[in-house]
Amino acid sequence: MKLLSLETATAAGGAALVIDGVVIGESMTTKDRRHAETLLPSAIELLAQAGITVQELDGIVIDVGPGLYTGLRVGIATARSLAMASGSGLYSLTSLEVLANDERLGTSQTVLSVLDARRGEVFAQYFTVENGQRFPQGEPRVLLPGDLIEEMDTRPQSLVVVGDGGVRYQELFAHLQGVEFAPVPLFPSPATAAMMVERGGVTKQDIPSDVTPIYLRDPDAVANFKVAAPSRLADS
């Protein structure tokens, strides 16, 4: 399969090209909030270097979140357009499952994917191991780091914490027993997402508009308005 994978859910975004299970190239940038400027040029460059056209692709892979509101909108809109242009299907994965399935982690332990959600919150989800594969345990959530740590303190088994959210709040996790912190990956990798599709088990969406983002909460602008509105009413 020829798969073009896009990643815009976090501060680190980019694209990857995977052909028949081989990562041909991956381009990533950590220039926050510049996904709209860099995503499509990165994808086009990867295709040009491989000497293939959009129409030759067998699928577009996109991270649908949870993640940053603007980045998700940019990534999903771009993925939909490329899927329609190529006539291929669209494959969607969540940011937290892509983190948990990074091959650098191995497959021996339970993983807790934690991404910085800003506003003092994190996106988190557990993944358990069965027959050498990782499967989600529960749904992705947005919560306070303190609430997550309190919950982790009651879990009997050891686990590996992965993602930039775990690194940011690592000091708060220090007292927990049986918790390890993976130095990589900090962010979801588009190459990992494409390899997950290559291995099978990810459903192809033939109608690109059916692929929608996972936000878990209101965007920053809406949240800020809700906070400011009561004070404006009080002043009137």
PDB file of C-alpha atoms in Angstrom:
ATOM      1  CA  MET A   1       0.000   0.000   0.000  1.00  0.00           C
ATOM      2  CA  LYS A   2       1.051   3.571  -0.673  1.00  0.00           C
ATOM      3  CA  LEU A   3      -0.021   5.611   2.355  1.00  0.00           C
ATOM      4  CA  LEU A   4       0.362   9.323   3.017  1.00  0.00           C
ATOM      5  CA  SER A   5      -0.041  10.086   6.718  1.00  0.00           C
ATOM      6  CA  LEU A   6      -0.714  13.524   8.218  1.00  0.00           C
ATOM      7  CA  GLU A   7      -0.226  14.684  11.812  1.00  0.00           C
ATOM      8  CA  THR A   8      -1.504  18.004  13.206  1.00  0.00           C
ATOM      9  CA  ALA A   9      -3.077  17.165  16.576  1.00  0.00           C
ATOM     10  CA  THR A  10      -0.229  18.510  18.712  1.00  0.00           C
ATOM     11  CA  ALA A  11       2.493  21.143  18.643  1.00  0.00           C
ATOM     12  CA  ALA A  12       4.591  18.765  16.512  1.00  0.00           C
ATOM     13  CA  GLY A  13       3.108  18.202  13.082  1.00  0.00           C
ATOM     14  CA  GLY A  14       4.091  16.802   9.743  1.00  0.00           C
ATOM     15  CA  ALA A  15       3.667  14.055   7.199  1.00  0.00           C
ATOM     16  CA  ALA A  16       5.019  10.611   6.377  1.00  0.00           C
ATOM     17  CA  LEU A  17       4.999   8.388   3.317  1.00  0.00           C
ATOM     18  CA  VAL A  18       4.879   4.614   3.780  1.00  0.00           C
ATOM     19  CA  ILE A  19       4.996   2.206   0.831  1.00  0.00           C
ATOM     20  CA  ASP A  20       4.425  -1.521   1.359  1.00  0.00           C
ATOM     21  CA  GLY A  21       5.349  -1.326   5.027  1.00  0.00           C
ATOM     22  CA  VAL A  22       8.517   0.726   4.517  1.00  0.00           C
ATOM     23  CA  VAL A  23       8.804   4.299   5.792  1.00  0.00           C
ATOM     24  CA  ILE A  24      10.010   6.197   2.734  1.00  0.00           C
ATOM     25  CA  GLY A  25      10.168   9.518   4.544  1.00  0.00           C
ATOM     26  CA  GLU A  26       8.830  11.509   7.473  1.00  0.00           C
ATOM     27  CA  SER A  27       8.878  15.286   7.833  1.00  0.00           C
ATOM     28  CA  MET A  28       8.092  16.807  11.231  1.00  0.00           C
ATOM     29  CA  THR A  29       8.193  20.314  12.665  1.00  0.00           C
ATOM     30  CA  THR A  30       7.733  21.568  16.207  1.00  0.00           C
ATOM     31  CA  LYS A  31       6.895  25.105  15.121  1.00  0.00           C
ATOM     32  CA  ASP A  32       3.634  25.381  17.010  1.00  0.00           C
ATOM     33  CA  ARG A  33       0.524  26.633  15.208  1.00  0.00           C
ATOM     34  CA  ARG A  34       2.188  26.597  11.763  1.00  0.00           C
ATOM     35  CA  HIS A  35       0.543  23.428  10.510  1.00  0.00           C
ATOM     36  CA  ALA A  36      -1.508  25.371   7.959  1.00  0.00           C
ATOM     37  CA  GLU A  37       1.718  26.686   6.405  1.00  0.00           C
ATOM     38  CA  THR A  38       3.867  23.562   6.496  1.00  0.00           C
ATOM     39  CA  LEU A  39       1.604  20.506   6.200  1.00  0.00           C
ATOM     40  CA  LEU A  40       0.705  20.430   2.513  1.00  0.00           C
ATOM     41  CA  PRO A  41       4.189  21.487   1.270  1.00  0.00           C
ATOM     42  CA  SER A  42       5.725  18.711   3.396  1.00  0.00           C
ATOM     43  CA  ALA A  43       3.331  16.140   1.953  1.00  0.00           C
ATOM     44  CA  ILE A  44       3.929  17.276  -1.628  1.00  0.00           C
ATOM     45  CA  GLU A  45       7.703  17.155  -1.121  1.00  0.00           C
ATOM     46  CA  LEU A  46       7.549  13.583   0.211  1.00  0.00           C
ATOM     47  CA  LEU A  47       5.535  12.479  -2.820  1.00  0.00           C
ATOM     48  CA  ALA A  48       7.896  14.260  -5.214  1.00  0.00           C
ATOM     49  CA  GLN A  49      10.962  12.651  -3.650  1.00  0.00           C
ATOM     50  CA  ALA A  50       9.365   9.222  -4.063  1.00  0.00           C
ATOM     51  CA  GLY A  51       8.325   9.980  -7.635  1.00  0.00           C
ATOM     52  CA  ILE A  52       4.634   9.276  -7.128  1.00  0.00           C
ATOM     53  CA  THR A  53       1.499  11.355  -7.554  1.00  0.00           C
ATOM     54  CA  VAL A  54      -1.461  11.879  -5.259  1.00  0.00           C
ATOM     55  CA  GLN A  55      -3.570   9.765  -7.615  1.00  0.00           C
ATOM     56  CA  GLU A  56      -1.275   6.770  -7.038  1.00  0.00           C
ATOM     57  CA  LEU A  57      -1.921   6.717  -3.288  1.00  0.00           C
ATOM     58  CA  ASP A  58      -3.950   3.887  -1.771  1.00  0.00           C
ATOM     59  CA  GLY A  59      -4.981   5.868   1.279  1.00  0.00           C
ATOM     60  CA  ILE A  60      -4.627   8.983   3.406  1.00  0.00           C
ATOM     61  CA  VAL A  61      -4.062   8.559   7.151  1.00  0.00           C
ATOM     62  CA  ILE A  62      -5.030  11.282   9.635  1.00  0.00           C
ATOM     63  CA  ASP A  63      -4.829  11.773  13.398  1.00  0.00           C
ATOM     64  CA  VAL A  64      -8.278  12.958  14.544  1.00  0.00           C
ATOM     65  CA  GLY A  65      -7.283  13.879  18.099  1.00  0.00           C
ATOM     66  CA  PRO A  66      -7.839  14.592  20.851  1.00  0.00           C
ATOM     67  CA  GLY A  67      -5.560  17.545  20.372  1.00  0.00           C
ATOM     68  CA  LEU A  68      -5.322  21.221  19.575  1.00  0.00           C
ATOM     69  CA  TYR A  69      -8.435  22.652  17.952  1.00  0.00           C
ATOM     70  CA  THR A  70      -6.862  24.609  15.085  1.00  0.00           C
ATOM     71  CA  GLY A  71      -4.381  21.881  14.222  1.00  0.00           C
ATOM     72  CA  LEU A  72      -7.104  19.247  14.015  1.00  0.00           C
ATOM     73  CA  ARG A  73      -9.213  21.423  11.721  1.00  0.00           C
ATOM     74  CA  VAL A  74      -6.256  22.010   9.389  1.00  0.00           C
ATOM     75  CA  GLY A  75      -5.203  18.372   9.313  1.00  0.00           C
ATOM     76  CA  ILE A  76      -8.633  16.873   8.741  1.00  0.00           C
ATOM     77  CA  ALA A  77      -9.548  19.415   6.051  1.00  0.00           C
ATOM     78  CA  THR A  78      -6.276  18.678   4.236  1.00  0.00           C
ATOM     79  CA  ALA A  79      -6.747  14.921   4.578  1.00  0.00           C
ATOM     80  CA  ARG A  80     -10.290  15.102   3.213  1.00  0.00           C
ATOM     81  CA  SER A  81      -9.114  17.123   0.207  1.00  0.00           C
ATOM     82  CA  LEU A  82      -6.250  14.731  -0.557  1.00  0.00           C
ATOM     83  CA  ALA A  83      -8.514  11.703  -0.196  1.00  0.00           C
ATOM     84  CA  MET A  84     -10.958  13.170  -2.703  1.00  0.00           C
ATOM     85  CA  ALA A  85      -8.142  14.182  -5.063  1.00  0.00           C
ATOM     86  CA  SER A  86      -6.557  10.738  -4.960  1.00  0.00           C
ATOM     87  CA  GLY A  87      -9.817   8.810  -5.079  1.00  0.00           C
ATOM     88  CA  SER A  88      -8.540   6.703  -2.198  1.00  0.00           C
ATOM     89  CA  GLY A  89     -10.038   6.133   1.220  1.00  0.00           C
ATOM     90  CA  LEU A  90      -9.298   7.940   4.441  1.00  0.00           C
ATOM     91  CA  TYR A  91      -8.027   6.169   7.562  1.00  0.00           C
ATOM     92  CA  SER A  92      -8.391   7.830  10.960  1.00  0.00           C
ATOM     93  CA  LEU A  93      -6.603   7.103  14.232  1.00  0.00           C
ATOM     94  CA  THR A  94      -6.536   8.891  17.573  1.00  0.00           C
ATOM     95  CA  SER A  95      -3.492  10.746  18.848  1.00  0.00           C
ATOM     96  CA  LEU A  96      -3.379   8.657  22.021  1.00  0.00           C
ATOM     97  CA  GLU A  97      -3.465   5.293  20.242  1.00  0.00           C
ATOM     98  CA  VAL A  98      -0.734   6.376  17.829  1.00  0.00           C
ATOM     99  CA  LEU A  99       1.439   7.314  20.815  1.00  0.00           C
ATOM    100  CA  ALA A 100       0.801   3.975  22.514  1.00  0.00           C
ATOM    101  CA  ASN A 101       1.671   1.951  19.412  1.00  0.00           C
ATOM    102  CA  ASP A 102       5.037   3.544  18.686  1.00  0.00           C
ATOM    103  CA  GLU A 103       7.425   0.646  18.030  1.00  0.00           C
ATOM    104  CA  ARG A 104      10.078   2.191  20.282  1.00  0.00           C
ATOM    105  CA  LEU A 105       7.935   1.289  23.299  1.00  0.00           C
ATOM    106  CA  GLY A 106       7.874  -2.454  22.663  1.00  0.00           C
ATOM    107  CA  THR A 107       4.773  -4.450  23.586  1.00  0.00           C
ATOM    108  CA  SER A 108       5.445  -5.766  27.067  1.00  0.00           C
ATOM    109  CA  GLN A 109       3.713  -3.275  29.368  1.00  0.00           C
ATOM    110  CA  THR A 110       0.525  -1.304  29.851  1.00  0.00           C
ATOM    111  CA  VAL A 111       0.884   2.209  28.434  1.00  0.00           C
ATOM    112  CA  LEU A 112      -0.704   5.447  29.573  1.00  0.00           C
ATOM    113  CA  SER A 113      -0.691   8.005  26.759  1.00  0.00           C
ATOM    114  CA  VAL A 114      -0.717  11.562  28.122  1.00  0.00           C
ATOM    115  CA  LEU A 115      -0.740  14.677  25.942  1.00  0.00           C
ATOM    116  CA  ASP A 116      -0.608  18.254  27.175  1.00  0.00           C
ATOM    117  CA  ALA A 117      -4.087  19.693  26.565  1.00  0.00           C
ATOM    118  CA  ARG A 118      -3.107  23.165  27.840  1.00  0.00           C
ATOM    119  CA  ARG A 119      -5.307  25.129  30.242  1.00  0.00           C
ATOM    120  CA  GLY A 120      -3.684  23.005  32.979  1.00  0.00           C
ATOM    121  CA  GLU A 121      -5.265  19.794  31.651  1.00  0.00           C
ATOM    122  CA  VAL A 122      -4.155  16.620  29.884  1.00  0.00           C
ATOM    123  CA  PHE A 123      -5.619  14.183  27.382  1.00  0.00           C
ATOM    124  CA  ALA A 124      -5.141  10.623  28.622  1.00  0.00           C
ATOM    125  CA  GLN A 125      -5.988   6.999  27.848  1.00  0.00           C
ATOM    126  CA  TYR A 126      -4.752   3.592  29.012  1.00  0.00           C
ATOM    127  CA  PHE A 127      -3.690   0.797  26.633  1.00  0.00           C
ATOM    128  CA  THR A 128      -3.256  -2.826  27.691  1.00  0.00           C
ATOM    129  CA  VAL A 129      -1.310  -5.603  25.969  1.00  0.00           C
ATOM    130  CA  GLU A 130      -2.922  -8.734  24.556  1.00  0.00           C
ATOM    131  CA  ASN A 131      -1.070 -11.179  22.296  1.00  0.00           C
ATOM    132  CA  GLY A 132       1.632  -8.628  21.572  1.00  0.00           C
ATOM    133  CA  GLN A 133      -0.812  -5.880  20.565  1.00  0.00           C
ATOM    134  CA  ARG A 134      -2.078  -2.798  22.407  1.00  0.00           C
ATOM    135  CA  PHE A 135      -5.772  -2.205  22.908  1.00  0.00           C
ATOM    136  CA  PRO A 136      -7.502   0.838  24.455  1.00  0.00           C
ATOM    137  CA  GLN A 137      -8.844   0.516  27.974  1.00  0.00           C
ATOM    138  CA  GLY A 138     -11.694   2.972  28.321  1.00  0.00           C
ATOM    139  CA  GLU A 139     -12.234   6.120  26.290  1.00  0.00           C
ATOM    140  CA  PRO A 140      -9.872   9.076  25.759  1.00  0.00           C
ATOM    141  CA  ARG A 141     -10.472  11.760  28.391  1.00  0.00           C
ATOM    142  CA  VAL A 142      -9.502  15.294  29.286  1.00  0.00           C
ATOM    143  CA  LEU A 143      -8.783  15.835  32.970  1.00  0.00           C
ATOM    144  CA  LEU A 144      -6.597  17.607  35.515  1.00  0.00           C
ATOM    145  CA  PRO A 145      -3.135  16.084  36.092  1.00  0.00           C
ATOM    146  CA  GLY A 146      -3.912  15.766  39.804  1.00  0.00           C
ATOM    147  CA  ASP A 147      -7.052  13.735  39.097  1.00  0.00           C
ATOM    148  CA  LEU A 148      -5.125  11.447  36.756  1.00  0.00           C
ATOM    149  CA  ILE A 149      -2.372  10.905  39.319  1.00  0.00           C
ATOM    150  CA  GLU A 150      -4.897  10.115  42.050  1.00  0.00           C
ATOM    151  CA  GLU A 151      -6.447   7.521  39.753  1.00  0.00           C
ATOM    152  CA  MET A 152      -3.056   6.025  38.859  1.00  0.00           C
ATOM    153  CA  ASP A 153      -2.217   5.674  42.544  1.00  0.00           C
ATOM    154  CA  THR A 154      -4.997   3.081  42.880  1.00  0.00           C
ATOM    155  CA  ARG A 155      -3.871   0.916  39.941  1.00  0.00           C
ATOM    156  CA  PRO A 156      -1.993  -2.235  40.959  1.00  0.00           C
ATOM    157  CA  GLN A 157       0.001  -2.921  37.785  1.00  0.00           C
ATOM    158  CA  SER A 158       3.078  -1.117  36.523  1.00  0.00           C
ATOM    159  CA  LEU A 159       2.827   1.025  33.417  1.00  0.00           C
ATOM    160  CA  VAL A 160       4.764   3.242  31.050  1.00  0.00           C
ATOM    161  CA  VAL A 161       3.746   6.882  30.643  1.00  0.00           C
ATOM    162  CA  VAL A 162       4.334   8.304  27.175  1.00  0.00           C
ATOM    163  CA  GLY A 163       3.746  11.743  25.685  1.00  0.00           C
ATOM    164  CA  ASP A 164       4.561  15.381  26.347  1.00  0.00           C
ATOM    165  CA  GLY A 165       1.866  15.629  29.025  1.00  0.00           C
ATOM    166  CA  GLY A 166       3.669  13.073  31.154  1.00  0.00           C
ATOM    167  CA  VAL A 167       6.946  14.939  30.760  1.00  0.00           C
ATOM    168  CA  ARG A 168       5.416  18.303  31.610  1.00  0.00           C
ATOM    169  CA  TYR A 169       3.903  17.029  34.858  1.00  0.00           C
ATOM    170  CA  GLN A 170       6.538  14.407  35.649  1.00  0.00           C
ATOM    171  CA  GLU A 171       7.340  15.863  39.072  1.00  0.00           C
ATOM    172  CA  LEU A 172       3.738  15.288  40.150  1.00  0.00           C
ATOM    173  CA  PHE A 173       4.077  11.596  39.248  1.00  0.00           C
ATOM    174  CA  ALA A 174       7.301  11.136  41.242  1.00  0.00           C
ATOM    175  CA  HIS A 175       5.734   9.415  44.282  1.00  0.00           C
ATOM    176  CA  LEU A 176       3.965   6.729  42.241  1.00  0.00           C
ATOM    177  CA  GLN A 177       5.332   3.186  42.373  1.00  0.00           C
ATOM    178  CA  GLY A 178       5.790   1.093  39.231  1.00  0.00           C
ATOM    179  CA  VAL A 179       5.567   4.041  36.837  1.00  0.00           C
ATOM    180  CA  GLU A 180       8.171   4.567  34.119  1.00  0.00           C
ATOM    181  CA  PHE A 181       8.485   7.506  31.744  1.00  0.00           C
ATOM    182  CA  ALA A 182       9.344   6.807  28.124  1.00  0.00           C
ATOM    183  CA  PRO A 183      11.704   9.488  26.739  1.00  0.00           C
ATOM    184  CA  VAL A 184      10.193   8.991  23.270  1.00  0.00           C
ATOM    185  CA  PRO A 185       7.851   9.588  21.635  1.00  0.00           C
ATOM    186  CA  LEU A 186       6.656  12.905  23.001  1.00  0.00           C
ATOM    187  CA  PHE A 187       4.175  13.367  20.158  1.00  0.00           C
ATOM    188  CA  PRO A 188       2.256  11.089  17.765  1.00  0.00           C
ATOM    189  CA  SER A 189       4.252  10.102  14.683  1.00  0.00           C
ATOM    190  CA  PRO A 190       2.579  10.063  11.248  1.00  0.00           C
ATOM    191  CA  ALA A 191       4.865   7.175  10.272  1.00  0.00           C
ATOM    192  CA  THR A 192       3.581   5.146  13.237  1.00  0.00           C
ATOM    193  CA  ALA A 193      -0.011   5.864  12.208  1.00  0.00           C
ATOM    194  CA  ALA A 194       0.648   4.695   8.647  1.00  0.00           C
ATOM    195  CA  MET A 195       2.328   1.515   9.874  1.00  0.00           C
ATOM    196  CA  MET A 196      -0.725   0.778  12.045  1.00  0.00           C
ATOM    197  CA  VAL A 197      -2.902   0.982   8.929  1.00  0.00           C
ATOM    198  CA  GLU A 198      -0.438  -1.207   7.033  1.00  0.00           C
ATOM    199  CA  ARG A 199      -0.688  -3.909   9.708  1.00  0.00           C
ATOM    200  CA  GLY A 200      -4.482  -3.986   9.323  1.00  0.00           C
ATOM    201  CA  GLY A 201      -7.383  -3.496  11.674  1.00  0.00           C
ATOM    202  CA  VAL A 202      -8.005   0.180  10.825  1.00  0.00           C
ATOM    203  CA  THR A 203     -11.270   0.765   8.977  1.00  0.00           C
ATOM    204  CA  LYS A 204     -11.145   2.776   5.756  1.00  0.00           C
ATOM    205  CA  GLN A 205     -13.670   5.584   5.392  1.00  0.00           C
ATOM    206  CA  ASP A 206     -14.770   5.870   1.773  1.00  0.00           C
ATOM    207  CA  ILE A 207     -16.638   9.121   2.466  1.00  0.00           C
ATOM    208  CA  PRO A 208     -14.033  11.683   3.651  1.00  0.00           C
ATOM    209  CA  SER A 209     -16.642  13.905   5.305  1.00  0.00           C
ATOM    210  CA  ASP A 210     -17.455  11.048   7.691  1.00  0.00           C
ATOM    211  CA  VAL A 211     -14.076  11.568   9.378  1.00  0.00           C
ATOM    212  CA  THR A 212     -14.512  14.113  12.172  1.00  0.00           C
ATOM    213  CA  PRO A 213     -12.238  15.445  14.943  1.00  0.00           C
ATOM    214  CA  ILE A 214     -12.251  14.396  18.590  1.00  0.00           C
ATOM    215  CA  TYR A 215     -12.081  17.595  20.652  1.00  0.00           C
ATOM    216  CA  LEU A 216     -13.294  16.445  24.130  1.00  0.00           C
ATOM    217  CA  ARG A 217     -13.878  20.097  25.091  1.00  0.00           C
ATOM    218  CA  ASP A 218     -14.637  23.546  23.690  1.00  0.00           C
ATOM    219  CA  PRO A 219     -11.920  25.383  21.725  1.00  0.00           C
ATOM    220  CA  ASP A 220      -9.952  28.057  23.576  1.00  0.00           C
ATOM    221  CA  ALA A 221     -11.910  30.941  22.046  1.00  0.00           C
ATOM    222  CA  VAL A 222     -15.246  29.523  23.226  1.00  0.00           C
ATOM    223  CA  ALA A 223     -13.893  28.723  26.684  1.00  0.00           C
ATOM    224  CA  ASN A 224     -12.447  32.216  27.046  1.00  0.00           C
ATOM    225  CA  PHE A 225     -15.779  33.743  26.002  1.00  0.00           C
ATOM    226  CA  LYS A 226     -17.656  31.687  28.598  1.00  0.00           C
ATOM    227  CA  VAL A 227     -15.270  32.878  31.297  1.00  0.00           C
ATOM    228  CA  ALA A 228     -15.430  36.508  30.223  1.00  0.00           C
ATOM    229  CA  ALA A 229     -19.189  36.690  29.607  1.00  0.00           C
ATOM    230  CA  PRO A 230     -20.301  36.698  33.275  1.00  0.00           C
ATOM    231  CA  SER A 231     -17.935  39.536  34.129  1.00  0.00           C
ATOM    232  CA  ARG A 232     -19.181  41.598  31.185  1.00  0.00           C
ATOM    233  CA  LEU A 233     -22.762  41.039  32.283  1.00  0.00           C
ATOM    234  CA  ALA A 234     -21.876  42.087  35.822  1.00  0.00           C
ATOM    235  CA  ASP A 235     -20.331  45.302  34.520  1.00  0.00           C
ATOM    236  CA  SER A 236     -23.377  46.208  32.407  1.00  0.00           C
TER     237      SER A 236
END
